[in-house]
Short mmCIF file of C-alpha atoms in Angstrom, two decimals:
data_model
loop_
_atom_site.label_atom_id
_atom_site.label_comp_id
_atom_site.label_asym_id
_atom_site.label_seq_id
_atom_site.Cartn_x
_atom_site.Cartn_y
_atom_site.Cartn_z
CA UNK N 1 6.95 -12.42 12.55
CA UNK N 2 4.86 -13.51 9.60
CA UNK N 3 5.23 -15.97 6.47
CA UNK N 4 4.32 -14.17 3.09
CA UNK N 5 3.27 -17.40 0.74
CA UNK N 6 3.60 -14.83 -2.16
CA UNK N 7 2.66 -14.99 -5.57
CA UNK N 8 3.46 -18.79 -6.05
CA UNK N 9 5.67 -21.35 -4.64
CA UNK N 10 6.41 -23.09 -7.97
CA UNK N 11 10.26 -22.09 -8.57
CA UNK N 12 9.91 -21.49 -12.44
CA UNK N 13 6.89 -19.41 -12.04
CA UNK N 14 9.27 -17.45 -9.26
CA UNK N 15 11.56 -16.49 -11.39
CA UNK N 16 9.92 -15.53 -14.22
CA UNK N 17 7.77 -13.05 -11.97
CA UNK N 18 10.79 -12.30 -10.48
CA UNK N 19 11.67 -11.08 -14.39
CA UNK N 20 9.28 -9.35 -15.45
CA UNK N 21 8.63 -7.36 -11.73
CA UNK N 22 12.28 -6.40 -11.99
CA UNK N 23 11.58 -5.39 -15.03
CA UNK N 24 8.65 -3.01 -14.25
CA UNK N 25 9.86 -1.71 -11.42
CA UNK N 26 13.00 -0.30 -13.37
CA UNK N 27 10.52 0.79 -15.79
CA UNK N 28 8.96 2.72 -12.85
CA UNK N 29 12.19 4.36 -11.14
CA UNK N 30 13.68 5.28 -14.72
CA UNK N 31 10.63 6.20 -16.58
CA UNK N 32 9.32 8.43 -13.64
CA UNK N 33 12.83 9.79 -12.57
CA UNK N 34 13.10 10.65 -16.53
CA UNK N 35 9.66 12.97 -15.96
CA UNK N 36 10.86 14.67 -12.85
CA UNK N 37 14.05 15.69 -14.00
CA UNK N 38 12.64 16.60 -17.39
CA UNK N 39 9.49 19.00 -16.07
CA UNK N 40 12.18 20.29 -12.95
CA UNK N 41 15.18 21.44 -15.71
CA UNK N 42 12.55 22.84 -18.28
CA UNK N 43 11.14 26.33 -17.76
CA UNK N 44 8.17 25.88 -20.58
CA UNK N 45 6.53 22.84 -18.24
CA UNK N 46 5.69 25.17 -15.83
CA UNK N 47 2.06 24.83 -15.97
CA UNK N 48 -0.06 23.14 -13.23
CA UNK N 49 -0.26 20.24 -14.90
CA UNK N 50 3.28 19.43 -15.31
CA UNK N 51 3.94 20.45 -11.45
CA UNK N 52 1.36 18.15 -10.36
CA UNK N 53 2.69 15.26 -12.83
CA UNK N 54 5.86 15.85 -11.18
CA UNK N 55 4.37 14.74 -7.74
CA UNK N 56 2.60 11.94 -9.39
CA UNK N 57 5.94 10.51 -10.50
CA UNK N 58 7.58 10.82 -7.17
CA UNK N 59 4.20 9.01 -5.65
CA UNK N 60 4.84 6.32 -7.89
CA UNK N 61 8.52 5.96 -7.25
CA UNK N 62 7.11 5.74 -3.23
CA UNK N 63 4.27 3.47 -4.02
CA UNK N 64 6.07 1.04 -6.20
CA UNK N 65 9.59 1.10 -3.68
CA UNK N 66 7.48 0.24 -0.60
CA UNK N 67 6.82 -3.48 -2.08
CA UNK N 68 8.61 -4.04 -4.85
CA UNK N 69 11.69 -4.50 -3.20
CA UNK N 70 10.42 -6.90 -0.77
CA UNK N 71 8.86 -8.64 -3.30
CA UNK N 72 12.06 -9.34 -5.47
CA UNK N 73 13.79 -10.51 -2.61
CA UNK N 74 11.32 -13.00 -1.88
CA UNK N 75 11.03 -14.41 -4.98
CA UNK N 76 14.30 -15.32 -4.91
CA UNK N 77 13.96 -16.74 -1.16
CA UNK N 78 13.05 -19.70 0.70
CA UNK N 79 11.54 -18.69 3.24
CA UNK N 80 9.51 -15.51 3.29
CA UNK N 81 9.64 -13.62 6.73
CA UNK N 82 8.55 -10.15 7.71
CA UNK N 83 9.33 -9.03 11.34
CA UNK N 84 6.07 -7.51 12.96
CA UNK N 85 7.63 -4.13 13.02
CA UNK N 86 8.13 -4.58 9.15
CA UNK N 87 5.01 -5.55 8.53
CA UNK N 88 3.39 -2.74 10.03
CA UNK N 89 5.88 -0.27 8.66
CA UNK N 90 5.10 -1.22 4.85
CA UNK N 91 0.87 -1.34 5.80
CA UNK N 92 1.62 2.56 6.86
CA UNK N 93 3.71 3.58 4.14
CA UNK N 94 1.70 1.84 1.51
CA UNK N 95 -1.67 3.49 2.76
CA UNK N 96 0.05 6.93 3.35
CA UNK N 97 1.58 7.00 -0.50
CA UNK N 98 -2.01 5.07 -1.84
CA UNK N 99 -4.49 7.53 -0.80
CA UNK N 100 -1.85 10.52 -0.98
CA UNK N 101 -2.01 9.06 -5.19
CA UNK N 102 -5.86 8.89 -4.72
CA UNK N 103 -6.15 12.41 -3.61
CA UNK N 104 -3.37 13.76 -6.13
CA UNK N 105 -5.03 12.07 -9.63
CA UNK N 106 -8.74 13.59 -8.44
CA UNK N 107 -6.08 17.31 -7.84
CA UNK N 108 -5.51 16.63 -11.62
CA UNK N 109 -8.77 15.14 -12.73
CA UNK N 110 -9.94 18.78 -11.30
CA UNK N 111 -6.78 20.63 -13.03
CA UNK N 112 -7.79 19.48 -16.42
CA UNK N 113 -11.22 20.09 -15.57
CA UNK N 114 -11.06 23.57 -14.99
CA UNK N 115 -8.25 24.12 -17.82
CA UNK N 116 -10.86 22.65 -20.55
CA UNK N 117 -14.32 23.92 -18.62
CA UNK N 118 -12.84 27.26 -17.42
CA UNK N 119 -10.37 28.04 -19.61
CA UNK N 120 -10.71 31.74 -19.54
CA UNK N 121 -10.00 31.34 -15.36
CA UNK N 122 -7.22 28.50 -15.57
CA UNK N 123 -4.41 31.04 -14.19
CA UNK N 124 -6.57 32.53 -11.73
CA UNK N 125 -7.88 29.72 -10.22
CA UNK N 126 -4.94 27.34 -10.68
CA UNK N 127 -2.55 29.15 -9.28
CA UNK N 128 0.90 28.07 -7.83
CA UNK N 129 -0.37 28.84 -4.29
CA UNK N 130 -3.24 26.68 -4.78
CA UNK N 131 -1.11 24.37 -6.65
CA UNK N 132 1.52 24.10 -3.28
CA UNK N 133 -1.94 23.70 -0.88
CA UNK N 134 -3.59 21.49 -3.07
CA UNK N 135 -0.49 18.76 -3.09
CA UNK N 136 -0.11 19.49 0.90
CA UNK N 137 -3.83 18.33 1.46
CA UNK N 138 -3.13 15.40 -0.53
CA UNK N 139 -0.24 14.40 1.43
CA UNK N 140 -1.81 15.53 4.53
CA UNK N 141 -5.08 13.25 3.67
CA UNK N 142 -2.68 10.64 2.85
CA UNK N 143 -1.11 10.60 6.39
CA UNK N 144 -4.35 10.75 8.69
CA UNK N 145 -6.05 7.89 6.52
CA UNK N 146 -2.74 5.88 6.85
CA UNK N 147 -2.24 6.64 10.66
CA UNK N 148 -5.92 5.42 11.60
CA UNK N 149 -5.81 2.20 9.44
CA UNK N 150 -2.01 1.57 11.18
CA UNK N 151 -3.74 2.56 14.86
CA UNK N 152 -6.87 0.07 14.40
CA UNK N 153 -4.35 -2.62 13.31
CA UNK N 154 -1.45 -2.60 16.21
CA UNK N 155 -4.06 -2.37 19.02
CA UNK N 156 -5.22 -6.23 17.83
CA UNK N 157 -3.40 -9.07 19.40
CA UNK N 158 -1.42 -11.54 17.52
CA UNK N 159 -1.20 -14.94 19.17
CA UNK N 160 -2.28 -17.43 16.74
CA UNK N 161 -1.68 -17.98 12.65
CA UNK N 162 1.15 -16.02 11.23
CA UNK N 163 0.58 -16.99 7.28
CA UNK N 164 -0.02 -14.17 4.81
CA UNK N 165 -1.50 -15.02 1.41
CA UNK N 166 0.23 -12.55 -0.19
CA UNK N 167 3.67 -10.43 -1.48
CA UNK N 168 3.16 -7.82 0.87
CA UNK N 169 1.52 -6.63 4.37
CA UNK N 170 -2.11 -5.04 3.72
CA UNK N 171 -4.80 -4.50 6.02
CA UNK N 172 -7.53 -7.15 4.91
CA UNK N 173 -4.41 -10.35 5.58
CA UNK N 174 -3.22 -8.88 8.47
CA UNK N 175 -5.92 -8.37 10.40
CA UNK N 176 -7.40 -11.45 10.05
CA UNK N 177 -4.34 -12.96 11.66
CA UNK N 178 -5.71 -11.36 15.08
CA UNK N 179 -7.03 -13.20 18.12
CA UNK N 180 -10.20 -11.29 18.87
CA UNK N 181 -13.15 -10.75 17.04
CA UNK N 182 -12.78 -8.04 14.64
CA UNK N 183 -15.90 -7.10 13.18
CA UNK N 184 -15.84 -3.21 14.37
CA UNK N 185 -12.52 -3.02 13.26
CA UNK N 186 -13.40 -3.98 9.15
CA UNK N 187 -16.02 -1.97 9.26
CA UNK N 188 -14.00 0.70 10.89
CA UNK N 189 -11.42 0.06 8.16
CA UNK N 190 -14.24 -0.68 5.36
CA UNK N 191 -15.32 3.07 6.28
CA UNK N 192 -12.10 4.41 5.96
CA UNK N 193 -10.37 2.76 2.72
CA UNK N 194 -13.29 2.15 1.00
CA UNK N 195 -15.40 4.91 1.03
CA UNK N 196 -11.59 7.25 0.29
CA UNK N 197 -11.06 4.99 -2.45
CA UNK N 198 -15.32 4.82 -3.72
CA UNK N 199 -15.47 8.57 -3.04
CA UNK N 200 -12.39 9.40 -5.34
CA UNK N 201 -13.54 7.54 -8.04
CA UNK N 202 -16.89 9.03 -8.25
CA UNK N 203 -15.64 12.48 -8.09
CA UNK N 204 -13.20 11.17 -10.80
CA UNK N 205 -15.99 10.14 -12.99
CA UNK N 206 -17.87 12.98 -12.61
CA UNK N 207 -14.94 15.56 -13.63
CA UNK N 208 -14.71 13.63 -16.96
CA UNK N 209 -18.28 13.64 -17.48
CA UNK N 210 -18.15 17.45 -17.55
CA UNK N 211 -15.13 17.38 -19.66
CA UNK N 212 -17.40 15.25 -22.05
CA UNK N 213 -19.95 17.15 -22.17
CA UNK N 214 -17.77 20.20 -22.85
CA UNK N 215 -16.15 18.85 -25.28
CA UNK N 216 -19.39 17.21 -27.31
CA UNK N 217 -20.76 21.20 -27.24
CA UNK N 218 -17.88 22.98 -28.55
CA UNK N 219 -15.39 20.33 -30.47
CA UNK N 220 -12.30 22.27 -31.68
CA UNK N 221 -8.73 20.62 -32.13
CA UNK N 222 -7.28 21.79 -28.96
CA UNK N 223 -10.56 19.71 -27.38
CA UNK N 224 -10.02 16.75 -29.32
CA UNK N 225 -6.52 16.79 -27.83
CA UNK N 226 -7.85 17.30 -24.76
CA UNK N 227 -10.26 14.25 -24.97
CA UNK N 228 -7.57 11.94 -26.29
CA UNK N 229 -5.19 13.28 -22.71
CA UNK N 230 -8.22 12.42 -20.80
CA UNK N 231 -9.11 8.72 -21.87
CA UNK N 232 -5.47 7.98 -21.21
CA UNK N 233 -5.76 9.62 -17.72
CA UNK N 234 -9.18 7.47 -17.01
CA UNK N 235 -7.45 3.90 -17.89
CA UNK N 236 -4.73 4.26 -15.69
CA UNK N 237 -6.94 5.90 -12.98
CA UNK N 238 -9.67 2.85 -13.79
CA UNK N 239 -6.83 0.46 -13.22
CA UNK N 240 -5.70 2.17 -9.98
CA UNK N 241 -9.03 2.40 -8.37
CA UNK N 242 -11.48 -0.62 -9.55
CA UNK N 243 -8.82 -3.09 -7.85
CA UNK N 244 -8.81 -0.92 -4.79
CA UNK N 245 -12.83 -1.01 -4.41
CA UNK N 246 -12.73 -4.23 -4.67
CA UNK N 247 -10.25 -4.93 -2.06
CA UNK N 248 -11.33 -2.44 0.74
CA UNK N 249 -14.78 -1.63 -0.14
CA UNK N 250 -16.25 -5.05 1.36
CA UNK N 251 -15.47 -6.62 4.84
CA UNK N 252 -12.61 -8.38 4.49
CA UNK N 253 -13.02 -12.00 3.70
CA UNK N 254 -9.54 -12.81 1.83
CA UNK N 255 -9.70 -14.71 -1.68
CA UNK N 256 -6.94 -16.77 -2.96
CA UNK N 257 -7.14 -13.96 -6.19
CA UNK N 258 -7.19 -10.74 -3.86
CA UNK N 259 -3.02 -10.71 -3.95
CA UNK N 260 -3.28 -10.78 -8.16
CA UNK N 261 -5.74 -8.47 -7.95
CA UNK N 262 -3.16 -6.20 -5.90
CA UNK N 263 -1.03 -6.34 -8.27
CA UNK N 264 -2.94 -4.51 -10.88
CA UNK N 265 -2.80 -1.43 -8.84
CA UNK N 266 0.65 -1.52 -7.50
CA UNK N 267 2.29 -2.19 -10.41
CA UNK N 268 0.58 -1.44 -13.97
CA UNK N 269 -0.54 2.16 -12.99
CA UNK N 270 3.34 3.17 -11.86
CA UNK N 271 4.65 1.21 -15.26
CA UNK N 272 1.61 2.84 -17.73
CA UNK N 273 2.16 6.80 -16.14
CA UNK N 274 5.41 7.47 -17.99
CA UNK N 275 4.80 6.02 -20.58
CA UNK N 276 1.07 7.81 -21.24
CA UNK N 277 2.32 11.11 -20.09
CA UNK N 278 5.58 10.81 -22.06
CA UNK N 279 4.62 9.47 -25.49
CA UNK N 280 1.43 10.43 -26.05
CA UNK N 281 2.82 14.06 -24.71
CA UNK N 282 4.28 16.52 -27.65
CA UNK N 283 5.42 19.18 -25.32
CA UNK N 284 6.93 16.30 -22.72
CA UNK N 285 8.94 14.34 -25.45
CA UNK N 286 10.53 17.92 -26.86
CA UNK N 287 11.80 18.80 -23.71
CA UNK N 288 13.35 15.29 -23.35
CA UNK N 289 15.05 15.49 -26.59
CA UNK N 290 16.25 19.38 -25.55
CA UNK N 291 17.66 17.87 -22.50
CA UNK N 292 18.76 14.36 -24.03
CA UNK N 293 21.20 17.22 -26.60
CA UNK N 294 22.24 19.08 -23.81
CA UNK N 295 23.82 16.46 -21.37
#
């Protein structure tokens, strides 16, 4: 098994995390069920957009459930144990949901791309099909990066220190727990998570530069609109992936900060989505109100 130390051991400080993470996290499950039920009951958010914000709120629910939970427990427990088999369970399913976000916000970085740059071909080339093979590859992408990280890690031995200095089971703690030199394994893993999480984020950056430079040509209302949906969508995607590049995009020598940093990108992103896509949404916050008077 191994000892999480968490985010503190100071027992005030534990339970007012435990607050406000309780807090978020039922932000998270209500705020993103709220968007899947509204955009799957509502015929007018039909649009590729609204299908592929529907798969970014079940993501979240995913991301956030695989540590949250674990995390609230602990706070409120003595001793923090994970069983090896745990452990390795919640590395998987936090890389398979992680990169299957990463792939799905560049999917809509690209979406909105093509519906400001290409307007004239939106339908054509954002079509449902695409739509359906688009989310597969993300998912798919999601599971092969999560099944190599999970395959590099169980092959290691364990035999020695069992402490993790964090809330939850990641690849840069856990592998330096192992008894055997791992330096082809970080950069093995370094490879993988790093340059997934690096690559993203350029491609990210460079869909929005377009946009801008659309936009700054031809500046109409529905643009400015546009614009003002975009620098949402690139805080919440600059909190998700900064953390993350700093975390896996260098060999992994731990630092007491890495588990705060972590918690930048596995909590605020899930929290800020529903509320970004909900209230700064006119179409979004109209259907809510039509189904709000109808139940």
């Amino acid at each position: 098994e191994f000892i999480l130390l968490g985010l503190s051991d100071t027992r005030e400080l534990q339970v007012l995390f435990f607050t406000i993470f309780f807090l978020a996290y039922a932000m998270v499950l209500l705020g993103n069920l709220l968007i899947i039920v509204t955009v799957r009951t509502d015929p007018k958010l039909s649009s590729p957009m609204y299908f592929l914000l529907c798969n970014l709120s079940f993501i979240d629910i995913c991301c956030t459930s695989v540590t949250a939970p674990r995390m609230l427990v602990d706070l409120l427990s003595q001793r923090k144990a994970i069983v090896f088999e745990g452990c390795i369970a919640q590395l998987f399913f936090l890389h398979f949901v992680g990169s299957s976000e990463m792939f799905l916000l560049t999917v809509m970085a690209y979406d909105r791309y093509t519906a400001i740059c290409k307007p004239l071909h939106y339908t054509a080339i954002m079509s449902r099909w695409v739509c359906w093979v688009l989310v597969s590859a993300c998912w798919a992408g999601g599971f092969l990066h999560s099944i190599v990280q999970t395959l590099l890690t169980i092959q290691l031995p364990f035999c020695g220190p069992n402490t993790i200095n964090n809330y939850f089971c990641d690849v840069p703690a856990v592998i330096r727990l192992a008894c055997t030199d791992i330096y082809v394994t970080e950069w093995l893993m370094v490879s993988n998570s790093g340059l997934i999480s690096l690559g993203c984020f350029l491609v990210l950056v460079t869909s929005y530069t377009f946009i801008l430079v659309t936009i700054r040509v031809r500046l109409t209302e529905g643009h400015r609109k546009a614009l003002s949906t975009c620098a949402s969508h690139a805080m919440v995607v600059t909190l998700f992936f900064v953390p993350c590049i700093f975390i896996y995009l260098r060999p992994f020598t731990t630092f007491p900060a890495d588990k705060y940093v972590c918690v930048i990108y596995t909590v605020f992103p899930p929290v800020m989505n529903p509320l970004i896509y909900t209230l700064r949404n006119k179409e979004v916050k109209e259907s809510m109100w039509r189904l709000w008077k109808r139940c």
